[in-house]
CSV table of C-alpha atoms and ligand atoms in Angstrom, one decimal:
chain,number,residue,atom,x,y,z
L,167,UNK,CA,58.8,118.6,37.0
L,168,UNK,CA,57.6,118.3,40.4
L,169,UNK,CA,57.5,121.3,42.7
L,170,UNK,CA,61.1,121.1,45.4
L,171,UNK,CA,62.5,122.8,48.2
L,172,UNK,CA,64.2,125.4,46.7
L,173,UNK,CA,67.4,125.0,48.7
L,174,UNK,CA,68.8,121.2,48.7
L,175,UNK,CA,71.7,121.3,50.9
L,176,UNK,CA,75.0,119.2,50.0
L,177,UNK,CA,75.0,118.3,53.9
L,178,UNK,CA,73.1,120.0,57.0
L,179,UNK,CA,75.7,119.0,59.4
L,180,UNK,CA,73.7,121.3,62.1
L,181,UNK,CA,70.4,118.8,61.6
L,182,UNK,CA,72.4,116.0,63.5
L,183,UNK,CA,72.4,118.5,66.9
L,184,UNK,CA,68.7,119.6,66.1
L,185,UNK,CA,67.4,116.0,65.7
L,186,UNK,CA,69.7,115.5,69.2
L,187,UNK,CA,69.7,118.4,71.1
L,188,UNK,CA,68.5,117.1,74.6
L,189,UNK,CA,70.8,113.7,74.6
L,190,UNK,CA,73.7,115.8,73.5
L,191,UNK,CA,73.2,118.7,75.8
L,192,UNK,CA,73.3,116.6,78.6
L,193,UNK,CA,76.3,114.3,77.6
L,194,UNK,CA,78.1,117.7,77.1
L,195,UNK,CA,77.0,119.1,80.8
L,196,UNK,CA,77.5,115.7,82.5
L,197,UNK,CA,81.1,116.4,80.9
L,198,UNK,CA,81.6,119.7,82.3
L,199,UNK,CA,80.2,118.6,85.9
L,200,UNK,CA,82.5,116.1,86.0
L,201,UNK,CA,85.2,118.6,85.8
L,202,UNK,CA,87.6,115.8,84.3
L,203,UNK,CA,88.5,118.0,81.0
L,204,UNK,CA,91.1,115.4,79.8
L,205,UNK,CA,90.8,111.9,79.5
L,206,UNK,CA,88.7,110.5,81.9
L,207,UNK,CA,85.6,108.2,82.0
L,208,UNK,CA,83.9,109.3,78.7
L,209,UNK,CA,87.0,108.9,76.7
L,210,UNK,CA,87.2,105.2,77.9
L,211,UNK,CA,83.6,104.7,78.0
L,212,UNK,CA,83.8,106.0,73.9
L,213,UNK,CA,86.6,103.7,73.3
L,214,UNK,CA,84.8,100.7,74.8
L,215,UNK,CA,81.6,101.5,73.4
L,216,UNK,CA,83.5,101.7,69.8
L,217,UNK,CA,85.7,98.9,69.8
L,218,UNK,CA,82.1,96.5,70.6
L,219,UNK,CA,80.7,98.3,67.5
L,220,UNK,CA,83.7,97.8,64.9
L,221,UNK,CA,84.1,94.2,66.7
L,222,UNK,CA,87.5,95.4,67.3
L,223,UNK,CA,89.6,94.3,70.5
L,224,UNK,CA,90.9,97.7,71.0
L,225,UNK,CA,90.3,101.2,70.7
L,226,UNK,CA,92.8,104.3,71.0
L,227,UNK,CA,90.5,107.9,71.1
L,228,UNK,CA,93.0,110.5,69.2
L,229,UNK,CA,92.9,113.8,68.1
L,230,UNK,CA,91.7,113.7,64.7
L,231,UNK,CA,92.0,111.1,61.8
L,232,UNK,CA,95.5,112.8,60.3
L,233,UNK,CA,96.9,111.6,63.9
L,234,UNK,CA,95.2,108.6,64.1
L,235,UNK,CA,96.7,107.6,60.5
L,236,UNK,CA,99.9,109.0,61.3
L,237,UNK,CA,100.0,107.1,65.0
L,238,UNK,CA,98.7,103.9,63.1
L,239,UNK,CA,101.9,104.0,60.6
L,240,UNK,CA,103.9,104.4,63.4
L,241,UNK,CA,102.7,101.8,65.8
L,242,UNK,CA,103.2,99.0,62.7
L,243,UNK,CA,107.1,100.6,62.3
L,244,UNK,CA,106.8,102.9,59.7
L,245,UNK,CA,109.2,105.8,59.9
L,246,UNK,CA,112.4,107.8,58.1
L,247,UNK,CA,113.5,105.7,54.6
L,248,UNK,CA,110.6,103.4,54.7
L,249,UNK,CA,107.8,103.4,51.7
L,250,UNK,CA,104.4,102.7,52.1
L,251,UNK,CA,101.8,102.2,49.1
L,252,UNK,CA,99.0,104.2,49.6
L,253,UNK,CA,95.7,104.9,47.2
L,254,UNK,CA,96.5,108.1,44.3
L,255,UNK,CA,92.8,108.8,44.5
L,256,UNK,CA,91.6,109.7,48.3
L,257,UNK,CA,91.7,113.2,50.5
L,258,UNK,CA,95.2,114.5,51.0
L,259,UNK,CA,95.2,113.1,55.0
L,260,UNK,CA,96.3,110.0,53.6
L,261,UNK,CA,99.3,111.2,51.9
L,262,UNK,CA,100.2,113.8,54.8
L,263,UNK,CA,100.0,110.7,57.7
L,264,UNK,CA,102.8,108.9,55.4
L,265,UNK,CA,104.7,112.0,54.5
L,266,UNK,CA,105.0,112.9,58.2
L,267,UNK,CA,106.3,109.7,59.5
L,268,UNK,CA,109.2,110.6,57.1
L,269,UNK,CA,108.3,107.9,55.0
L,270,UNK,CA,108.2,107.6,50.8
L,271,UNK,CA,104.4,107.5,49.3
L,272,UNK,CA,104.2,105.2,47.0
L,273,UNK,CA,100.7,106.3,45.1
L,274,UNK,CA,98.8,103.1,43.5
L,275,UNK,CA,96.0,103.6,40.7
L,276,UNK,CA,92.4,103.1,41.8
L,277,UNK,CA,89.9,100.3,40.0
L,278,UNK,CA,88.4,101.0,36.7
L,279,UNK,CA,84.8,100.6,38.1
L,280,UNK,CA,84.9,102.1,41.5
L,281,UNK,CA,87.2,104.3,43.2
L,282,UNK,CA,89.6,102.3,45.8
L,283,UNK,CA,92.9,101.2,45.3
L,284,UNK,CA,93.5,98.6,43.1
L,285,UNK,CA,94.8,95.4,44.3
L,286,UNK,CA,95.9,93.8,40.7
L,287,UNK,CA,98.3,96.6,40.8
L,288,UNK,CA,99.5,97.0,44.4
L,289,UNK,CA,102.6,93.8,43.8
L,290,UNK,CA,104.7,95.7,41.5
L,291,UNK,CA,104.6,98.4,43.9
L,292,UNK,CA,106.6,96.6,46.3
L,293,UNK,CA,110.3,96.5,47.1
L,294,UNK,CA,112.3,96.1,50.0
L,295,UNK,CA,111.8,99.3,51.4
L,296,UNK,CA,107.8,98.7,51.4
L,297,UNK,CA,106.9,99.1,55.4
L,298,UNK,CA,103.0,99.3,55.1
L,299,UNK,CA,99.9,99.4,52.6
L,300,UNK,CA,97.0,101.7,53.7
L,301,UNK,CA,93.8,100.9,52.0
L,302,UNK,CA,91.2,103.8,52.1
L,303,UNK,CA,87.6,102.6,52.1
L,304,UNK,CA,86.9,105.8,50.0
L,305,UNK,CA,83.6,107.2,50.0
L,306,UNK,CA,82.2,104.5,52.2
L,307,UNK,CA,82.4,101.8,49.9
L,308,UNK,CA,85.3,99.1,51.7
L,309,UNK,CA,87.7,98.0,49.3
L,310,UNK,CA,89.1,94.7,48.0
L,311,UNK,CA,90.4,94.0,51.6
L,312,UNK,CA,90.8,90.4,50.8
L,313,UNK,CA,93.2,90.7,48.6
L,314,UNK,CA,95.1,93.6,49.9
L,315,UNK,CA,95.0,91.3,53.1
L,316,UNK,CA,96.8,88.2,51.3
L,317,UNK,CA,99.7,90.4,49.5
L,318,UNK,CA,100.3,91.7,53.0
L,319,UNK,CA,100.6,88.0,54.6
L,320,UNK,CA,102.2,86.8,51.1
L,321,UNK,CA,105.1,89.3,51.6
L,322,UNK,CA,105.0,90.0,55.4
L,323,UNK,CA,104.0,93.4,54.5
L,324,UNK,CA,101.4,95.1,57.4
L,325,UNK,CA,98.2,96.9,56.5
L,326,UNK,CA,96.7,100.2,57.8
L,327,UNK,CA,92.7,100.9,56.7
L,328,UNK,CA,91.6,104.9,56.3
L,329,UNK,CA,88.0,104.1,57.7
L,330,UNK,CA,87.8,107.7,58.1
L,331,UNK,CA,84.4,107.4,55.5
L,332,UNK,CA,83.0,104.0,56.3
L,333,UNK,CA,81.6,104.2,59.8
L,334,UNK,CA,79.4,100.7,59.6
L,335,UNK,CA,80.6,99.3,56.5
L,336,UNK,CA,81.2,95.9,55.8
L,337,UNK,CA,83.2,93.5,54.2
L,338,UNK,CA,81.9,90.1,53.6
L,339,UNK,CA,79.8,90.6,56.5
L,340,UNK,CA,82.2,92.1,59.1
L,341,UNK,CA,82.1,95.6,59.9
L,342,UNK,CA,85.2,97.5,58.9
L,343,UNK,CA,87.6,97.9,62.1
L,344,UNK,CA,89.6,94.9,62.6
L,345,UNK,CA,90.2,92.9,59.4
L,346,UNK,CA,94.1,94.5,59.5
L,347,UNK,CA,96.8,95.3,62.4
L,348,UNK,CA,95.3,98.8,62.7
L,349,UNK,CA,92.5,100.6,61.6
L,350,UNK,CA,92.2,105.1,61.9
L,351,UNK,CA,89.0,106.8,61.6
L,352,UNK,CA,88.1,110.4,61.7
L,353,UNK,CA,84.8,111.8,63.8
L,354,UNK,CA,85.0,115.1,61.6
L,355,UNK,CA,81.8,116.7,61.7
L,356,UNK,CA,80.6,115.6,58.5
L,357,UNK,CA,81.5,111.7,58.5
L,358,UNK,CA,79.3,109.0,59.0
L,359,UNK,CA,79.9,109.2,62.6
L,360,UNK,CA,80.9,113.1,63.2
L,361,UNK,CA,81.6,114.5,66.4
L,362,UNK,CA,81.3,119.1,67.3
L,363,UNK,CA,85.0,119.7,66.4
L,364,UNK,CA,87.8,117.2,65.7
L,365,UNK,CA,88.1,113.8,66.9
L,366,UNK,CA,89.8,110.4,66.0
L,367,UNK,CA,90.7,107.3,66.9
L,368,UNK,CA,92.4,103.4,65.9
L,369,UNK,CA,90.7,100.2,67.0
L,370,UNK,CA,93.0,97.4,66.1
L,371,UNK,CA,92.9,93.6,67.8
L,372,UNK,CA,96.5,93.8,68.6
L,373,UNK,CA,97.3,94.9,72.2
L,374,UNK,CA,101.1,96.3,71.3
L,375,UNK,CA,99.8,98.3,68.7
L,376,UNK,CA,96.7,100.1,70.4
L,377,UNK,CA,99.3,100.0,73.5
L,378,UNK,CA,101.8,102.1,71.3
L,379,UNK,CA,99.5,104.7,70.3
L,380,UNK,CA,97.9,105.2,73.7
L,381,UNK,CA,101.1,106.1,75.0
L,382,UNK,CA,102.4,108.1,71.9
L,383,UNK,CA,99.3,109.9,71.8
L,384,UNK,CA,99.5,111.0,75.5
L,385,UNK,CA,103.2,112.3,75.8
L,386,UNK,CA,105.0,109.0,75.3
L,387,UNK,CA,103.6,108.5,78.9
L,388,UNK,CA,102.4,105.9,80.6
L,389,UNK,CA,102.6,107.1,84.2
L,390,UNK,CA,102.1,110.3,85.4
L,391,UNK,CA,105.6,112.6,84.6
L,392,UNK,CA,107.8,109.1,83.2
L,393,UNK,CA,108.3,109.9,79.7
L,394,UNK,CA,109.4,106.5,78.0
L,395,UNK,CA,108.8,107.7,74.0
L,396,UNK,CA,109.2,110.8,72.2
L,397,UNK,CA,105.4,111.0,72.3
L,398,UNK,CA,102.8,113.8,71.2
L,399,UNK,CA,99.8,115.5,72.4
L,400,UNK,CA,96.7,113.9,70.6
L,401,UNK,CA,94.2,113.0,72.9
L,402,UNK,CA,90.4,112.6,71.8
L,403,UNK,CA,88.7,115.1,74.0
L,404,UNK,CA,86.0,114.1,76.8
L,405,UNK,CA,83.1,116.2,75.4
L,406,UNK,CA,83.9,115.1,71.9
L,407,UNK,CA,83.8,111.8,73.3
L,408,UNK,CA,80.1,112.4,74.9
L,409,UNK,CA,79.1,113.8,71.7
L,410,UNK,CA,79.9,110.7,69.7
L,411,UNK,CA,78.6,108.0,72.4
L,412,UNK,CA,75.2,109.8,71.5
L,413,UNK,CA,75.7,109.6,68.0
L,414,UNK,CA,77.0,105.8,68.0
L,415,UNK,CA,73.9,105.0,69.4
L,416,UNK,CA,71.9,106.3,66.0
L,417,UNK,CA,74.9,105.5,63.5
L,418,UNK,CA,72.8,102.4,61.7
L,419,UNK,CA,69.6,103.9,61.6
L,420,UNK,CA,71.6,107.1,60.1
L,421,UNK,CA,73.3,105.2,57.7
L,422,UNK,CA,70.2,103.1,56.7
L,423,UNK,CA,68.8,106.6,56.0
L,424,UNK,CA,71.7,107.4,54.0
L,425,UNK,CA,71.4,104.1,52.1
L,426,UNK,CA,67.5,105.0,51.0
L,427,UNK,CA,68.8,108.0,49.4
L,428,UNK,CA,71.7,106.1,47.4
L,429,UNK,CA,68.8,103.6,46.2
L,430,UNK,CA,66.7,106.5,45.2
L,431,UNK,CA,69.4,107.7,43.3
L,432,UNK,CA,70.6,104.3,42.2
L,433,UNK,CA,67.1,103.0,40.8
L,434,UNK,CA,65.9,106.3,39.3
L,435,UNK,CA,68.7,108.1,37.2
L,436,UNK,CA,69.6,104.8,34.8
L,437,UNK,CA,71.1,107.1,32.0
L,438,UNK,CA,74.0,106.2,29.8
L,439,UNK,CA,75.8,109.8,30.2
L,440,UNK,CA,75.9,109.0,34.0
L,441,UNK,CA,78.1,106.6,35.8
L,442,UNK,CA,76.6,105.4,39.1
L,443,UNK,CA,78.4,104.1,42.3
L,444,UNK,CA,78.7,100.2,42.2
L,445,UNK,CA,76.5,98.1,45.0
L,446,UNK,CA,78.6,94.8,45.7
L,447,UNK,CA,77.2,92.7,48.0
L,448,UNK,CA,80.4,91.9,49.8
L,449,UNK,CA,81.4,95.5,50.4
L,450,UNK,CA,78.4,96.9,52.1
L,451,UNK,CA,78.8,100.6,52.0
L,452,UNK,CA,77.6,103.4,54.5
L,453,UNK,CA,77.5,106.1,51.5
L,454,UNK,CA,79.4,108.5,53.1
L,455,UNK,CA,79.2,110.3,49.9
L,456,UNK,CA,77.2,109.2,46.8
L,457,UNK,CA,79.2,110.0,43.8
L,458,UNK,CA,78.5,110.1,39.8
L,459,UNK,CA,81.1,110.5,37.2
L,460,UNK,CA,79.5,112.8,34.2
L,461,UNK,CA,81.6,114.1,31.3
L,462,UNK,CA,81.7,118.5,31.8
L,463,UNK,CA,81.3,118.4,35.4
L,464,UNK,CA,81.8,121.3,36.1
L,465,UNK,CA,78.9,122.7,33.8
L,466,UNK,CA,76.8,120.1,34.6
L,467,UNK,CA,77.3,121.3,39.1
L,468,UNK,CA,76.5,124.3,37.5
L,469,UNK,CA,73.2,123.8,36.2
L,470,UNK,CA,72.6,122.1,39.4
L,471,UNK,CA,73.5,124.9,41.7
L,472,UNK,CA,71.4,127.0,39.4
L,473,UNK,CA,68.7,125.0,40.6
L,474,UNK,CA,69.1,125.5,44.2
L,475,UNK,CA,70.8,121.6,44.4
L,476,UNK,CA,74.6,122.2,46.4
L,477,UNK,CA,77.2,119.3,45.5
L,478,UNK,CA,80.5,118.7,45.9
L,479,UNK,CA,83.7,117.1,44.6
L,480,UNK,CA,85.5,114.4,46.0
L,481,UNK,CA,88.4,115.5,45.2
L,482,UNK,CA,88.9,118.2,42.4
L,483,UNK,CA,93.1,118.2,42.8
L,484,UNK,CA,94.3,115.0,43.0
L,485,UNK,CA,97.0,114.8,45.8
L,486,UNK,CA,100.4,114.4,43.1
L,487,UNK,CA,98.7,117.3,41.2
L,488,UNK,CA,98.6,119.8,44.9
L,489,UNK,CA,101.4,122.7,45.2
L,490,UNK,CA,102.7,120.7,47.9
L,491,UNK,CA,103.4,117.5,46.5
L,492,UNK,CA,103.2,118.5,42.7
L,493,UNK,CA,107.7,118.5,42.5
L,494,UNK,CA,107.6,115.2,43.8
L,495,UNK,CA,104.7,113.5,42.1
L,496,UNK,CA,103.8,116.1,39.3
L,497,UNK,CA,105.5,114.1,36.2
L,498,UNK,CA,104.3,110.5,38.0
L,499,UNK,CA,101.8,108.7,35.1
L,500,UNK,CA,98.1,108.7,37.2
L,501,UNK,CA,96.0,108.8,34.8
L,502,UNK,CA,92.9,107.3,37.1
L,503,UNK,CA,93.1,109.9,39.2
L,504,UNK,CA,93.3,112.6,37.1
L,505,UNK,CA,90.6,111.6,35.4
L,506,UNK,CA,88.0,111.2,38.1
L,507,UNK,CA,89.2,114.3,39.7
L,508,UNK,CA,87.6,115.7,36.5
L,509,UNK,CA,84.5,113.6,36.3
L,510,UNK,CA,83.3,112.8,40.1
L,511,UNK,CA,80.5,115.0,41.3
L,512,UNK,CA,78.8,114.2,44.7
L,513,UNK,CA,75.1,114.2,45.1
L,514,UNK,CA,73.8,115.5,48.2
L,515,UNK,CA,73.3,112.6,50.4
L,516,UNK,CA,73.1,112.5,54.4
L,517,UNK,CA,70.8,111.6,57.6
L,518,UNK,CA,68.7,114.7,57.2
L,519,UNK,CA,68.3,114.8,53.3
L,520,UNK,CA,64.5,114.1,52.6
L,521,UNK,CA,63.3,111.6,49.4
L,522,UNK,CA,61.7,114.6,48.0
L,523,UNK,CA,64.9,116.3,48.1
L,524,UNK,CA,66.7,113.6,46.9
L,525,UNK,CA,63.6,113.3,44.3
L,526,UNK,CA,64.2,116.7,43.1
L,527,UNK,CA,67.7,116.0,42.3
L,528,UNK,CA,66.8,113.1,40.3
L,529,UNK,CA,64.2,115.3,38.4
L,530,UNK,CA,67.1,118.0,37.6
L,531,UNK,CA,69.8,116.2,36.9
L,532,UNK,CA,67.9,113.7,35.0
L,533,UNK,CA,66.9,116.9,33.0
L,534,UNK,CA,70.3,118.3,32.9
L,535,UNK,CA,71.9,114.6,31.6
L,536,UNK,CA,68.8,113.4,29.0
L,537,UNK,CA,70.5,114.9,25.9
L,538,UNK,CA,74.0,114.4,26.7
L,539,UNK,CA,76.0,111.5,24.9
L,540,UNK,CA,76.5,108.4,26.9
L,541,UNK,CA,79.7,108.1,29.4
L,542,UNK,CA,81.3,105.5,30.9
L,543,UNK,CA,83.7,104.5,33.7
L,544,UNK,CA,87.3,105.1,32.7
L,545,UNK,CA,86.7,107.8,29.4
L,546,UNK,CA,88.3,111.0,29.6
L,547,UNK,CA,86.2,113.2,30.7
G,704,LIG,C1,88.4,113.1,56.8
G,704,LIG,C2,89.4,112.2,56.3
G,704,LIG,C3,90.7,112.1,56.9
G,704,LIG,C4,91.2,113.0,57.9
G,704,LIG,O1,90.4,113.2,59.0
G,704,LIG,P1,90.5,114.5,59.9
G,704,LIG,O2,89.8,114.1,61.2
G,704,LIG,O3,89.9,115.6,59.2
G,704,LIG,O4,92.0,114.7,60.2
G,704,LIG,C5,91.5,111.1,56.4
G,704,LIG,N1,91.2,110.3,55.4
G,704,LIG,C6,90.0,110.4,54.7
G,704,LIG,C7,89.8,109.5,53.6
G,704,LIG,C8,89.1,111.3,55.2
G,704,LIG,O5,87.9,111.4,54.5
C-alpha cells in the first residue's frame, strides 16, 4: 500500500474559510460597516445573484432549509388535514417541514438502484387529501423529476424539491431550482454551497409563491408595522448572505473538484461486495456526499477509522424508525429504508479532499472489501 496522510477527514468544513479568508473577511466587514444588520442590500444582492444561478425567476433568503421547506409547503397551501408524499429515505428536515405545517406524511419507498423516491410508486400514494409531493435530490444526485413532474400535472397535485444537497445539479441539462412551483435549499455549513452558521432560502418562477414566503418569513409584513399574515421570523441574515455571494462565485469549480473525487472512487474500487453510486447522464450530480452500500457496515467504518479514514452515514435511523415518529410510523412496511440505513456508508468526499486522500481510501477499503462476498443493491444487509 502506498504511504497516506494519516488523518483523512470526512469533511474540513474550516478549509472553505482558509482557501477564502480575504474575500470573505471583507464581505463580512463591508456587512458590519454598513450597519444594516437585517435585510438590506446583501440579502437582495444574494437572492439575485442565486436566482440567475438556479435559472430561477425568484429567490426568497430564509432562515435555514427546515423554514425554507416548511415556508415552501405553505406557500403551495399545505396546512392542518392535508397529506403530502414525501421520500422514507432522506434527513429528518423533510419530514419535520410537513409535520409542522400540520399536515400527514405520507413516506414513499426510494428506487432499487439509487436512493431517491421512487416515482413508479408515488400514484398509489395519492388520495384526496394529497396537497403536495416533495422530491429530495438526496445526496446530490436529482431525482426522476420528470416523472414526479407529470403525476403532479396529471392529478393537479403541486411539487416542492429539497435541493438542500444539490447545489448545481442538473436535470436533463437544467440546473435544479425551477423545474417545480417551489424549490428550498439549505446553506448549512457543510452543503455544496455552505454558509458560517445557518441559512436558507426558495427560488421558485412563480411570483405569488416567492411573494408569500417573503412576507411570511418577515412577520407576515409587507410594510413596516402592517401585519397582514400570521407570519414568522426567518430571515436569511446579511453576513450569511456576504458569505455565500463569495462562495457562489467558486460553487462549480468546487463541485467539479468534488466530481474528480467521485470518479476516483467510481473507476478504482470495481468490487462486487461494493455497491457504487449510479452516474446517469440526465441527472448530473454535485456529489454532495458519495455513498457505498457494503454488507457489515459498521465493521467495515470500523476498519476504516482504524485507519485514520473518518466516514459517515447518511442516515443510520431512518425517520419512521426515530423516537419521535416511531408511534406513528414504527409498524409502516419500509423495507428500502431500513435497509440502506444499514448498508450506506459515505466516503469522504469534498472541495478540500486531495486525490491522494481520496487514493488512500481506495487502497484501504479496497483492502478491507477484497475477500468479502459479493453485494448488491437491494440485499439485506
Ligand atoms: C440539510 C438538509 C435539510 C435541512 O437544512 P437545515 O439548514 O439544516 O435546516 C433539509 N433536507 C435535507 C435533505 C438536508 O440535507
Amino acid at each position: 500500500m502506498k504511504p497516506w496522510p494519516s488523518k483523512i477527514p470526512f469533511l474540513d468544513v474550516g478549509a472553505a474559510y482558509t482557501e477564502l479568508k480575504s474575500e470573505i473577511d471583507e464581505a463580512i466587514h463591508r456587512v458590519l460597516d454598513s450597519h444594516m444588520y437585517v435585510l438590506g442590500p446583501e440579502v437582495k444582492n444574494f437572492e439575485h445573484e442565486f436566482a440567475d444561478y438556479v435559472l430561477a425567476n425568484h429567490c426568497v433568503g430564509v432562515a435555514n432549509g427546515l423554514e425554507a421547506l416548511r415556508l415552501a409547503l405553505r406557500s403551495v397551501g399545505v396546512s392542518k388535514g392535508d397529506e403530502v408524499i414525501i421520500p422514507s429515505h432522506t434527513f429528518i428536515a423533510t419530514w419535520l417541514a410537513v409535520t409542522q405545517c400540520g399536515a400527514q406524511i405520507v413516506p414513499v419507498e426510494p428506487e432499487i438502484v439509487g436512493f431517491n423516491i421512487d416515482p413508479s410508486l408515488v400514484e398509489a400514494a395519492i388520495t384526496d387529501r394529497t396537497k403536495a409531493i416533495v422530491v429530495v435530490h438526496l445526496y446530490g444526485q436529482p431525482a426522476q423529476l420528470g416523472k414526479i413532474l407529470e403525476i403532479g400535472k396529471k392529478y393537479r397535485i403541486p411539487i416542492v424539491e429539497d435541493a438542500a444537497q444539490a447545489h448545481g445539479a442538473e436535470y436533463k441539462n437544467r440546473k435544479i431550482g425551477s423545474h417545480s412551483d417551489a424549490v428550498a435549499w439549505s446553506f448549512y455549513p457543510s452543503k455544496n454551497l455552505g454558509a458560517f452558521g445557518d441559512a436558507g432560502a426558495v427560488t421558485t418562477n412563480r411570483i405569488e409563491v416567492a411573494d408569500q414566503i417573503r412576507v411570511e418569513a418577515n412577520y407576515g409584513s409587507r410594510v413596516k408595522y402592517e401585519h397582514t399574515v400570521l407570519g414568522t421570523n426567518s430571515r436569511l441574515d446579511p453576513i450569511q448572505a456576504a458569505v455565500l455571494r463569495v462562495k457562489l462565485q467558486v460553487l462549480d469549480e468546487w463541485n467539479e473538484r468534488r466530481e474528480n473525487i467521485a470518479r476516483i472512487y467510481s473507476q478504482k474500487l470495481k468490487l462486487n461486495s461494493v455497491v457504487l453510486p449510479s452516474w446517469v447522464k440526465d441527472r448530473r450530480s454535485v456529489w454532495h456526499l458519495y455513498v457505498v452500500q457494503v454488507n457489515g457496515r459498521d465493521e467495515i467504518r470500523d476498519q476504516l477509522d482504524k485507519a485514520g479514514i473518518e466516514t459517515g452515514i447518511h442516515y443510520p435511523v431512518p425517520p419512521q424508525s426515530q423516537l419521535s415518529y416511531r408511534d406513528q410510523f414504527g409498524q409502516m412496511r419500509l423495507e428500502r429504508s431500513a435497509d440502506l440505513s444499514r448498508n450506506v456508508l459515505s466516503l469522504p468526499i469534498g472541495p478540500h479532499l486531495t486525490e491522494a486522500m481520496a487514493e488512500a481510501v481506495v487502497d484501504v477499503l479496497g483492502h478491507i472489501l477484497a475477500d468479502k462476498p459479493s453485494f448488491e443493491a437491494g440485499d439485506q444487509g
